[in-house]
Amino acid sequence: MIKPSVYTSDTSQWTITAHAGFCGFPAIIIICFNIISCFLPVQAQNKVGNYHIKIVSPDPPLKSIRGISAVTDDIVWVSGTGGKVGKSTDGGNNWQWMQVSACDSCDWRSIYAFDDKKALVLNAGEPARLFLTTDGGSSWQQVFSDTTKGIFFDAMDFFNDKEGIAIGDPLQNKFTIIRTHDGGQSWQHDRPTLLPAAIPGEALFAASGTSLITLPGNKVYFGTGGTVSRLFQSGQQWKAVTIPVIQGKSTTGTFSIAFLDANNGIAVGGDYQNDTLRQGNCMLTNNGGRSWFAPSTAPGGYKSGVAYITPQLLIATGTSGTDISNNGGRDWHRIGDGFNVVRRARNGKRVFLAGKNIGLLTD
């Protein structure tokens, strides 16, 4: 039994414990196989299935993709540099590419699609611009803009077809938040008195548009990095707790979060300038983020995107490679090259990845 490590947050009184995993051998009908397995290395026993990544768009007409919105197994939208957006209605086999008019310098880091006709894209950087299409990308309408100096949006998500939220880096030491109540037709800033406060040097990352997620009951979670890495949770008011990933520099912290439900979640990141570093790049929670523990085997380096495929099967990706876990995130194994972002279809089972090209997880 390995003695757990204990972390104590400077910004809260919660105790954060890193649990060591135990060796549980799989039950196998043929007794001799079970005996042999006792002598195999732990990594071999935990090996996942024959997952690999099929490239479905090897040469998209943009340098980098960081936004994915997979509506179903067939309908998936992507977004990225050059003001460009892509859409597939056949599971990624064929793509329609479009450029939002007069936005050739926009980097669409966040995209949210409702179906094959309606989608929203949000850029990172100033001025902030948010565009909506309702005709499948044939035309786009600007529904929000902000020319405030230093404005920088990182992620966008929706609770339902009407209620949505987008979040950006701090201005005057408070995170920027806008919301829509009409399906993205119009957006309003949260009142300054309601905004969560940031520690100097704390910010979000727009590496994949997945530093923000919504859950039923109007719950919002977002993860930060920089001088400190924290998970913010909103119900009636904002609460924050430190996530014990590597932090302290502008290149470190939590880059992506995912929650299976209100209790079980994961935060991944690391240091994007040292993308082979495994220490402090992944943390798990089973109590809604109040405390965190480290996996037994961490993913292989910096990760900018993570997603639940099933309650036990997770995928994480970044410039260091793509990893799979088949035991709820406690152990990870590399399956292929890295991407910027990964998403599971909201109303389906397929898993899409994107970066310099677009991939589909297969087994």
mmCIF file of C-alpha atoms in Angstrom:
data_model
loop_
_atom_site.group_PDB
_atom_site.id
_atom_site.type_symbol
_atom_site.label_atom_id
_atom_site.label_comp_id
_atom_site.label_asym_id
_atom_site.label_seq_id
_atom_site.Cartn_x
_atom_site.Cartn_y
_atom_site.Cartn_z
ATOM 1 C CA MET A 1 0.000 0.000 0.000
ATOM 2 C CA ILE A 2 1.525 3.322 -1.054
ATOM 3 C CA LYS A 3 1.075 6.111 1.426
ATOM 4 C CA PRO A 4 -1.040 8.899 -0.128
ATOM 5 C CA SER A 5 0.428 12.321 -0.740
ATOM 6 C CA VAL A 6 -1.489 15.236 0.759
ATOM 7 C CA TYR A 7 -1.782 18.720 -0.713
ATOM 8 C CA THR A 8 -3.194 21.720 1.132
ATOM 9 C CA SER A 9 -4.476 24.657 -0.884
ATOM 10 C CA ASP A 10 -3.338 28.164 0.036
ATOM 11 C CA THR A 11 -6.639 29.647 -1.114
ATOM 12 C CA SER A 12 -9.000 27.202 0.642
ATOM 13 C CA GLN A 13 -9.146 24.908 3.634
ATOM 14 C CA TRP A 14 -9.996 21.800 1.641
ATOM 15 C CA THR A 15 -7.508 18.912 1.808
ATOM 16 C CA ILE A 16 -6.601 17.442 -1.562
ATOM 17 C CA THR A 17 -5.413 13.845 -1.538
ATOM 18 C CA ALA A 18 -3.601 11.940 -4.273
ATOM 19 C CA HIS A 19 -4.666 8.285 -4.067
ATOM 20 C CA ALA A 20 -2.494 5.479 -5.327
ATOM 21 C CA GLY A 21 -4.290 2.840 -7.384
ATOM 22 C CA PHE A 22 -4.333 -0.840 -6.492
ATOM 23 C CA CYS A 23 -3.554 -3.801 -8.691
ATOM 24 C CA GLY A 24 -6.760 -5.611 -9.578
ATOM 25 C CA PHE A 25 -6.286 -8.564 -11.922
ATOM 26 C CA PRO A 26 -9.000 -9.182 -14.516
ATOM 27 C CA ALA A 27 -11.148 -12.270 -14.037
ATOM 28 C CA ILE A 28 -10.437 -14.704 -16.890
ATOM 29 C CA ILE A 29 -12.311 -17.950 -17.422
ATOM 30 C CA ILE A 30 -9.182 -19.947 -18.369
ATOM 31 C CA ILE A 31 -7.414 -20.410 -15.030
ATOM 32 C CA CYS A 32 -3.911 -20.732 -16.488
ATOM 33 C CA PHE A 33 -4.260 -17.296 -18.154
ATOM 34 C CA ASN A 34 -5.214 -15.802 -14.801
ATOM 35 C CA ILE A 35 -2.133 -17.334 -13.178
ATOM 36 C CA ILE A 36 0.119 -16.062 -15.962
ATOM 37 C CA SER A 37 -1.335 -12.552 -15.616
ATOM 38 C CA CYS A 38 -0.003 -12.376 -12.058
ATOM 39 C CA PHE A 39 3.513 -12.255 -13.515
ATOM 40 C CA LEU A 40 2.795 -9.636 -16.214
ATOM 41 C CA PRO A 41 3.770 -5.989 -15.740
ATOM 42 C CA VAL A 42 0.982 -3.760 -14.396
ATOM 43 C CA GLN A 43 0.987 -1.682 -17.592
ATOM 44 C CA ALA A 44 0.286 -4.786 -19.703
ATOM 45 C CA GLN A 45 -2.615 -5.788 -17.455
ATOM 46 C CA ASN A 46 -4.203 -2.346 -17.807
ATOM 47 C CA LYS A 47 -3.754 -2.148 -21.576
ATOM 48 C CA VAL A 48 -6.801 -0.701 -23.325
ATOM 49 C CA GLY A 49 -8.440 -2.065 -26.454
ATOM 50 C CA ASN A 50 -7.223 -1.596 -29.980
ATOM 51 C CA TYR A 51 -8.108 2.086 -30.259
ATOM 52 C CA HIS A 52 -6.537 4.205 -32.932
ATOM 53 C CA ILE A 53 -7.199 7.496 -34.721
ATOM 54 C CA LYS A 54 -8.418 7.559 -38.303
ATOM 55 C CA ILE A 55 -7.622 10.800 -40.128
ATOM 56 C CA VAL A 56 -10.788 11.929 -41.908
ATOM 57 C CA SER A 57 -9.525 15.312 -43.136
ATOM 58 C CA PRO A 58 -5.759 15.178 -43.720
ATOM 59 C CA ASP A 59 -5.348 18.623 -45.261
ATOM 60 C CA PRO A 60 -7.966 21.147 -44.089
ATOM 61 C CA PRO A 61 -7.666 24.667 -45.574
ATOM 62 C CA LEU A 62 -6.571 26.341 -42.314
ATOM 63 C CA LYS A 63 -3.397 26.205 -40.279
ATOM 64 C CA SER A 64 -4.890 25.241 -36.936
ATOM 65 C CA ILE A 65 -8.220 23.972 -35.606
ATOM 66 C CA ARG A 66 -9.049 24.473 -31.930
ATOM 67 C CA GLY A 67 -12.847 24.395 -31.919
ATOM 68 C CA ILE A 68 -15.079 21.339 -32.335
ATOM 69 C CA SER A 69 -18.822 21.004 -31.812
ATOM 70 C CA ALA A 70 -20.078 17.477 -32.503
ATOM 71 C CA VAL A 71 -23.872 17.550 -32.453
ATOM 72 C CA THR A 72 -24.455 13.925 -33.493
ATOM 73 C CA ASP A 73 -22.362 11.102 -34.897
ATOM 74 C CA ASP A 74 -22.932 12.639 -38.332
ATOM 75 C CA ILE A 75 -23.117 16.418 -37.738
ATOM 76 C CA VAL A 76 -19.827 17.993 -36.625
ATOM 77 C CA TRP A 77 -18.495 21.541 -36.974
ATOM 78 C CA VAL A 78 -14.901 22.748 -36.525
ATOM 79 C CA SER A 79 -13.319 26.218 -36.404
ATOM 80 C CA GLY A 80 -9.893 27.819 -36.353
ATOM 81 C CA THR A 81 -7.528 30.260 -37.969
ATOM 82 C CA GLY A 82 -8.140 32.503 -40.967
ATOM 83 C CA GLY A 83 -11.760 33.059 -39.977
ATOM 84 C CA LYS A 84 -12.594 29.613 -41.349
ATOM 85 C CA VAL A 85 -15.251 27.108 -40.296
ATOM 86 C CA GLY A 86 -15.820 23.523 -41.455
ATOM 87 C CA LYS A 87 -18.907 21.315 -41.361
ATOM 88 C CA SER A 88 -19.547 17.638 -42.038
ATOM 89 C CA THR A 89 -22.963 15.977 -42.154
ATOM 90 C CA ASP A 90 -21.716 12.435 -42.774
ATOM 91 C CA GLY A 91 -19.499 11.765 -39.776
ATOM 92 C CA GLY A 92 -16.393 13.467 -41.138
ATOM 93 C CA ASN A 93 -16.132 11.726 -44.505
ATOM 94 C CA ASN A 94 -16.804 14.931 -46.438
ATOM 95 C CA TRP A 95 -16.350 18.551 -45.399
ATOM 96 C CA GLN A 96 -17.790 21.894 -46.458
ATOM 97 C CA TRP A 97 -15.413 24.790 -45.744
ATOM 98 C CA MET A 98 -16.484 28.407 -45.349
ATOM 99 C CA GLN A 99 -15.009 31.717 -44.254
ATOM 100 C CA VAL A 100 -16.930 34.248 -42.216
ATOM 101 C CA SER A 101 -17.069 37.446 -44.253
ATOM 102 C CA ALA A 102 -14.589 40.199 -43.263
ATOM 103 C CA CYS A 103 -13.105 37.946 -40.543
ATOM 104 C CA ASP A 104 -10.055 36.509 -42.273
ATOM 105 C CA SER A 105 -7.857 37.479 -39.303
ATOM 106 C CA CYS A 106 -10.154 35.919 -36.682
ATOM 107 C CA ASP A 107 -9.064 32.813 -34.816
ATOM 108 C CA TRP A 108 -12.286 30.983 -33.936
ATOM 109 C CA ARG A 109 -11.186 29.159 -30.775
ATOM 110 C CA SER A 110 -14.767 28.376 -29.671
ATOM 111 C CA ILE A 111 -17.686 26.991 -31.669
ATOM 112 C CA TYR A 112 -21.115 25.732 -30.615
ATOM 113 C CA ALA A 113 -23.465 24.094 -33.119
ATOM 114 C CA PHE A 114 -27.133 23.302 -32.544
ATOM 115 C CA ASP A 115 -27.711 21.292 -35.728
ATOM 116 C CA ASP A 116 -26.547 21.284 -39.356
ATOM 117 C CA LYS A 117 -27.967 24.792 -39.893
ATOM 118 C CA LYS A 118 -27.286 26.811 -36.755
ATOM 119 C CA ALA A 119 -23.887 27.497 -35.175
ATOM 120 C CA LEU A 120 -21.970 30.217 -33.318
ATOM 121 C CA VAL A 121 -18.260 31.050 -33.461
ATOM 122 C CA LEU A 122 -16.269 33.179 -30.989
ATOM 123 C CA ASN A 123 -12.739 34.454 -31.570
ATOM 124 C CA ALA A 124 -9.832 34.797 -29.171
ATOM 125 C CA GLY A 125 -8.251 38.249 -28.985
ATOM 126 C CA GLU A 126 -9.386 41.799 -29.518
ATOM 127 C CA PRO A 127 -11.728 42.980 -30.713
ATOM 128 C CA ALA A 128 -13.998 40.183 -29.498
ATOM 129 C CA ARG A 129 -16.414 39.038 -32.216
ATOM 130 C CA LEU A 130 -19.215 36.487 -32.061
ATOM 131 C CA PHE A 131 -21.013 35.385 -35.258
ATOM 132 C CA LEU A 132 -24.145 33.307 -35.836
ATOM 133 C CA THR A 133 -25.313 31.317 -38.847
ATOM 134 C CA THR A 134 -28.803 29.863 -39.222
ATOM 135 C CA ASP A 135 -28.494 28.653 -42.824
ATOM 136 C CA GLY A 136 -25.666 26.134 -42.528
ATOM 137 C CA GLY A 137 -22.877 28.671 -42.983
ATOM 138 C CA SER A 138 -24.041 30.340 -46.194
ATOM 139 C CA SER A 139 -24.318 33.633 -44.313
ATOM 140 C CA TRP A 140 -23.158 34.886 -40.915
ATOM 141 C CA GLN A 141 -24.460 37.662 -38.657
ATOM 142 C CA GLN A 142 -22.407 39.419 -35.996
ATOM 143 C CA VAL A 143 -24.368 39.134 -32.744
ATOM 144 C CA PHE A 144 -21.763 40.503 -30.305
ATOM 145 C CA SER A 145 -18.610 42.592 -30.339
ATOM 146 C CA ASP A 146 -16.399 44.196 -27.713
ATOM 147 C CA THR A 147 -13.485 46.519 -28.434
ATOM 148 C CA THR A 148 -12.340 46.868 -24.811
ATOM 149 C CA LYS A 149 -8.553 46.891 -24.591
ATOM 150 C CA GLY A 150 -7.289 43.504 -23.430
ATOM 151 C CA ILE A 151 -10.513 41.617 -24.131
ATOM 152 C CA PHE A 152 -9.829 37.920 -24.731
ATOM 153 C CA PHE A 153 -12.513 35.212 -24.750
ATOM 154 C CA ASP A 154 -11.520 31.603 -24.137
ATOM 155 C CA ALA A 155 -14.590 29.359 -24.268
ATOM 156 C CA MET A 156 -18.344 29.166 -24.879
ATOM 157 C CA ASP A 157 -21.018 26.616 -23.944
ATOM 158 C CA PHE A 158 -24.792 26.235 -23.739
ATOM 159 C CA PHE A 159 -27.142 24.855 -21.089
ATOM 160 C CA ASN A 160 -29.921 24.291 -23.636
ATOM 161 C CA ASP A 161 -31.102 25.708 -26.955
ATOM 162 C CA LYS A 162 -31.692 29.159 -25.430
ATOM 163 C CA GLU A 163 -29.309 29.698 -22.504
ATOM 164 C CA GLY A 164 -25.595 30.096 -23.177
ATOM 165 C CA ILE A 165 -22.451 31.530 -21.613
ATOM 166 C CA ALA A 166 -18.985 32.630 -22.742
ATOM 167 C CA ILE A 167 -16.037 33.482 -20.535
ATOM 168 C CA GLY A 168 -12.855 35.465 -21.016
ATOM 169 C CA ASP A 169 -9.661 36.478 -19.257
ATOM 170 C CA PRO A 170 -9.782 38.952 -16.366
ATOM 171 C CA LEU A 171 -10.224 42.673 -16.912
ATOM 172 C CA GLN A 172 -9.564 44.774 -13.818
ATOM 173 C CA ASN A 173 -9.007 41.521 -11.885
ATOM 174 C CA LYS A 174 -12.420 40.046 -12.720
ATOM 175 C CA PHE A 175 -13.191 37.383 -15.329
ATOM 176 C CA THR A 176 -15.265 38.493 -18.305
ATOM 177 C CA ILE A 177 -18.648 36.758 -18.683
ATOM 178 C CA ILE A 178 -21.397 37.233 -21.269
ATOM 179 C CA ARG A 179 -24.676 35.324 -21.570
ATOM 180 C CA THR A 180 -27.483 34.771 -24.030
ATOM 181 C CA HIS A 181 -31.105 33.886 -23.309
ATOM 182 C CA ASP A 182 -32.358 33.686 -26.892
ATOM 183 C CA GLY A 183 -30.184 31.038 -28.488
ATOM 184 C CA GLY A 184 -27.304 33.365 -29.333
ATOM 185 C CA GLN A 185 -29.232 36.126 -31.079
ATOM 186 C CA SER A 186 -28.123 38.650 -28.439
ATOM 187 C CA TRP A 187 -25.570 38.683 -25.611
ATOM 188 C CA GLN A 188 -25.239 40.676 -22.386
ATOM 189 C CA HIS A 189 -22.372 41.192 -19.921
ATOM 190 C CA ASP A 190 -22.802 39.967 -16.356
ATOM 191 C CA ARG A 191 -22.898 42.800 -13.857
ATOM 192 C CA PRO A 192 -19.440 43.616 -12.431
ATOM 193 C CA THR A 193 -20.596 42.846 -8.888
ATOM 194 C CA LEU A 194 -21.445 39.269 -9.960
ATOM 195 C CA LEU A 195 -18.154 38.482 -11.706
ATOM 196 C CA PRO A 196 -15.679 36.038 -10.114
ATOM 197 C CA ALA A 197 -12.430 37.633 -8.979
ATOM 198 C CA ALA A 198 -9.043 36.567 -10.330
ATOM 199 C CA ILE A 199 -5.702 36.358 -8.568
ATOM 200 C CA PRO A 200 -3.027 38.497 -10.311
ATOM 201 C CA GLY A 201 -1.499 36.450 -13.108
ATOM 202 C CA GLU A 202 -4.452 34.026 -13.269
ATOM 203 C CA ALA A 203 -6.218 33.490 -16.595
ATOM 204 C CA LEU A 204 -7.915 30.871 -18.747
ATOM 205 C CA PHE A 205 -6.504 29.042 -21.756
ATOM 206 C CA ALA A 206 -8.130 29.141 -25.187
ATOM 207 C CA ALA A 207 -6.203 26.100 -26.414
ATOM 208 C CA SER A 208 -9.332 24.065 -27.155
ATOM 209 C CA GLY A 209 -12.408 25.971 -26.022
ATOM 210 C CA THR A 210 -12.881 23.365 -23.268
ATOM 211 C CA SER A 211 -11.802 25.259 -20.165
ATOM 212 C CA LEU A 212 -15.518 25.961 -19.584
ATOM 213 C CA ILE A 213 -18.402 23.485 -19.314
ATOM 214 C CA THR A 214 -22.057 23.601 -18.267
ATOM 215 C CA LEU A 215 -24.041 20.999 -16.339
ATOM 216 C CA PRO A 216 -27.760 20.528 -15.633
ATOM 217 C CA GLY A 217 -29.200 22.884 -13.048
ATOM 218 C CA ASN A 218 -27.474 25.922 -14.573
ATOM 219 C CA LYS A 219 -24.139 24.872 -13.106
ATOM 220 C CA VAL A 220 -21.000 26.303 -14.693
ATOM 221 C CA TYR A 221 -17.424 25.117 -14.220
ATOM 222 C CA PHE A 222 -14.245 26.670 -15.569
ATOM 223 C CA GLY A 223 -10.579 25.961 -14.966
ATOM 224 C CA THR A 224 -7.723 28.454 -14.860
ATOM 225 C CA GLY A 225 -3.953 28.574 -15.023
ATOM 226 C CA GLY A 226 -1.000 30.900 -14.713
ATOM 227 C CA THR A 227 0.132 31.903 -11.242
ATOM 228 C CA VAL A 228 -2.535 29.591 -9.818
ATOM 229 C CA SER A 229 -4.834 26.901 -11.201
ATOM 230 C CA ARG A 230 -8.364 26.879 -9.833
ATOM 231 C CA LEU A 231 -11.758 25.387 -10.561
ATOM 232 C CA PHE A 232 -14.604 27.892 -10.427
ATOM 233 C CA GLN A 233 -18.146 26.655 -9.876
ATOM 234 C CA SER A 234 -21.284 28.754 -10.130
ATOM 235 C CA GLY A 235 -24.648 28.033 -8.563
ATOM 236 C CA GLN A 236 -26.083 31.031 -6.778
ATOM 237 C CA GLN A 237 -22.579 32.481 -6.492
ATOM 238 C CA TRP A 238 -19.051 31.656 -7.631
ATOM 239 C CA LYS A 239 -16.836 29.362 -5.553
ATOM 240 C CA ALA A 240 -13.217 28.445 -6.264
ATOM 241 C CA VAL A 241 -10.761 25.766 -5.157
ATOM 242 C CA THR A 242 -7.166 25.182 -6.174
ATOM 243 C CA ILE A 243 -6.502 22.282 -8.555
ATOM 244 C CA PRO A 244 -3.085 20.775 -7.694
ATOM 245 C CA VAL A 245 -1.789 20.601 -11.260
ATOM 246 C CA ILE A 246 1.537 22.182 -12.124
ATOM 247 C CA GLN A 247 1.154 25.974 -11.877
ATOM 248 C CA GLY A 248 3.007 29.174 -11.163
ATOM 249 C CA LYS A 249 3.953 30.326 -14.687
ATOM 250 C CA SER A 250 1.946 31.782 -17.545
ATOM 251 C CA THR A 251 2.444 28.528 -19.505
ATOM 252 C CA THR A 252 1.151 26.191 -16.791
ATOM 253 C CA GLY A 253 -2.166 25.156 -15.298
ATOM 254 C CA THR A 254 -5.483 23.589 -16.243
ATOM 255 C CA PHE A 255 -6.192 23.732 -19.977
ATOM 256 C CA SER A 256 -9.302 21.546 -20.209
ATOM 257 C CA ILE A 257 -11.950 20.131 -17.884
ATOM 258 C CA ALA A 258 -14.691 17.533 -18.245
ATOM 259 C CA PHE A 259 -17.372 16.334 -15.856
ATOM 260 C CA LEU A 260 -19.338 13.100 -16.093
ATOM 261 C CA ASP A 261 -21.875 14.446 -13.602
ATOM 262 C CA ALA A 262 -21.976 16.896 -10.715
ATOM 263 C CA ASN A 263 -19.452 14.811 -8.738
ATOM 264 C CA ASN A 264 -17.014 13.096 -11.098
ATOM 265 C CA GLY A 265 -14.674 15.223 -13.155
ATOM 266 C CA ILE A 266 -11.181 15.621 -14.561
ATOM 267 C CA ALA A 267 -8.759 18.485 -15.187
ATOM 268 C CA VAL A 268 -5.822 18.196 -17.578
ATOM 269 C CA GLY A 269 -3.042 20.544 -18.636
ATOM 270 C CA GLY A 270 0.582 20.866 -17.707
ATOM 271 C CA ASP A 271 3.163 23.164 -19.261
ATOM 272 C CA TYR A 272 2.765 23.701 -22.992
ATOM 273 C CA GLN A 273 6.386 24.823 -23.289
ATOM 274 C CA ASN A 274 7.518 21.526 -21.740
ATOM 275 C CA ASP A 275 4.989 19.198 -23.303
ATOM 276 C CA THR A 276 6.672 15.919 -22.323
ATOM 277 C CA LEU A 277 6.361 16.665 -18.596
ATOM 278 C CA ARG A 278 3.897 14.231 -16.966
ATOM 279 C CA GLN A 279 4.089 15.517 -13.413
ATOM 280 C CA GLY A 280 1.008 17.495 -12.389
ATOM 281 C CA ASN A 281 -0.741 17.295 -15.769
ATOM 282 C CA CYS A 282 -3.926 15.509 -14.647
ATOM 283 C CA MET A 283 -6.171 15.543 -11.577
ATOM 284 C CA LEU A 284 -9.459 13.781 -10.770
ATOM 285 C CA THR A 285 -12.360 14.627 -8.463
ATOM 286 C CA ASN A 286 -15.269 12.579 -7.158
ATOM 287 C CA ASN A 287 -16.935 15.268 -5.062
ATOM 288 C CA GLY A 288 -17.626 18.052 -7.524
ATOM 289 C CA GLY A 289 -14.190 19.650 -7.338
ATOM 290 C CA ARG A 290 -13.947 20.152 -3.578
ATOM 291 C CA SER A 291 -10.897 17.870 -3.521
ATOM 292 C CA TRP A 292 -8.653 16.303 -6.159
ATOM 293 C CA PHE A 293 -6.400 13.258 -6.501
ATOM 294 C CA ALA A 294 -3.765 12.269 -9.023
ATOM 295 C CA PRO A 295 -4.058 9.238 -11.337
ATOM 296 C CA SER A 296 -1.855 6.210 -10.725
ATOM 297 C CA THR A 297 -0.417 6.551 -14.247
ATOM 298 C CA ALA A 298 -0.570 10.074 -15.663
ATOM 299 C CA PRO A 299 -1.187 10.883 -19.324
ATOM 300 C CA GLY A 300 1.954 11.288 -21.412
ATOM 301 C CA GLY A 301 2.702 14.989 -21.157
ATOM 302 C CA TYR A 302 0.853 18.246 -21.757
ATOM 303 C CA LYS A 303 -2.843 17.897 -22.652
ATOM 304 C CA SER A 304 -5.133 20.621 -24.003
ATOM 305 C CA GLY A 305 -8.332 18.572 -24.361
ATOM 306 C CA VAL A 306 -10.119 15.833 -22.433
ATOM 307 C CA ALA A 307 -13.489 14.105 -22.763
ATOM 308 C CA TYR A 308 -15.532 11.313 -21.229
ATOM 309 C CA ILE A 309 -16.530 8.648 -23.761
ATOM 310 C CA THR A 310 -18.212 6.452 -21.134
ATOM 311 C CA PRO A 311 -18.034 6.641 -17.329
ATOM 312 C CA GLN A 312 -14.858 4.519 -17.435
ATOM 313 C CA LEU A 313 -13.424 5.356 -20.868
ATOM 314 C CA LEU A 314 -11.740 8.769 -21.250
ATOM 315 C CA ILE A 315 -9.564 10.366 -23.902
ATOM 316 C CA ALA A 316 -7.058 13.216 -23.584
ATOM 317 C CA THR A 317 -4.991 14.923 -26.265
ATOM 318 C CA GLY A 318 -2.343 17.596 -26.707
ATOM 319 C CA THR A 319 0.869 18.252 -28.579
ATOM 320 C CA SER A 320 2.442 15.403 -26.592
ATOM 321 C CA GLY A 321 0.078 12.801 -28.073
ATOM 322 C CA THR A 322 -3.328 11.233 -27.509
ATOM 323 C CA ASP A 323 -3.983 8.981 -24.514
ATOM 324 C CA ILE A 324 -6.825 6.665 -23.447
ATOM 325 C CA SER A 325 -7.954 5.531 -19.990
ATOM 326 C CA ASN A 326 -10.329 2.613 -19.462
ATOM 327 C CA ASN A 327 -10.587 2.849 -15.685
ATOM 328 C CA GLY A 328 -12.087 6.261 -15.072
ATOM 329 C CA GLY A 329 -8.884 8.222 -15.583
ATOM 330 C CA ARG A 330 -6.703 6.361 -13.061
ATOM 331 C CA ASP A 331 -4.322 4.971 -15.705
ATOM 332 C CA TRP A 332 -3.459 6.302 -19.170
ATOM 333 C CA HIS A 333 -1.882 4.823 -22.305
ATOM 334 C CA ARG A 334 -0.791 6.538 -25.506
ATOM 335 C CA ILE A 335 -2.679 5.556 -28.673
ATOM 336 C CA GLY A 336 -1.453 8.059 -31.247
ATOM 337 C CA ASP A 337 -0.293 11.505 -32.276
ATOM 338 C CA GLY A 338 -1.551 14.660 -30.622
ATOM 339 C CA PHE A 339 -4.300 17.152 -31.475
ATOM 340 C CA ASN A 340 -5.506 20.424 -29.960
ATOM 341 C CA VAL A 341 -9.050 19.420 -29.068
ATOM 342 C CA VAL A 342 -11.232 16.341 -28.625
ATOM 343 C CA ARG A 343 -15.009 16.084 -28.363
ATOM 344 C CA ARG A 344 -17.576 13.293 -28.026
ATOM 345 C CA ALA A 345 -20.836 13.799 -29.926
ATOM 346 C CA ARG A 346 -23.463 15.300 -27.602
ATOM 347 C CA ASN A 347 -26.145 13.068 -29.081
ATOM 348 C CA GLY A 348 -24.056 10.121 -30.205
ATOM 349 C CA LYS A 349 -21.006 7.988 -29.523
ATOM 350 C CA ARG A 350 -18.374 9.140 -32.002
ATOM 351 C CA VAL A 351 -15.279 10.996 -30.806
ATOM 352 C CA PHE A 352 -13.633 13.638 -33.017
ATOM 353 C CA LEU A 353 -10.179 15.221 -32.654
ATOM 354 C CA ALA A 354 -8.696 18.226 -34.454
ATOM 355 C CA GLY A 355 -5.486 20.219 -34.716
ATOM 356 C CA LYS A 356 -3.568 20.414 -37.966
ATOM 357 C CA ASN A 357 -5.987 17.811 -39.314
ATOM 358 C CA ILE A 358 -9.185 16.079 -38.176
ATOM 359 C CA GLY A 359 -9.369 12.587 -36.728
ATOM 360 C CA LEU A 360 -11.985 10.064 -35.630
ATOM 361 C CA LEU A 361 -11.451 7.606 -32.772
ATOM 362 C CA THR A 362 -11.977 4.019 -33.902
ATOM 363 C CA ASP A 363 -11.484 0.572 -32.384
#
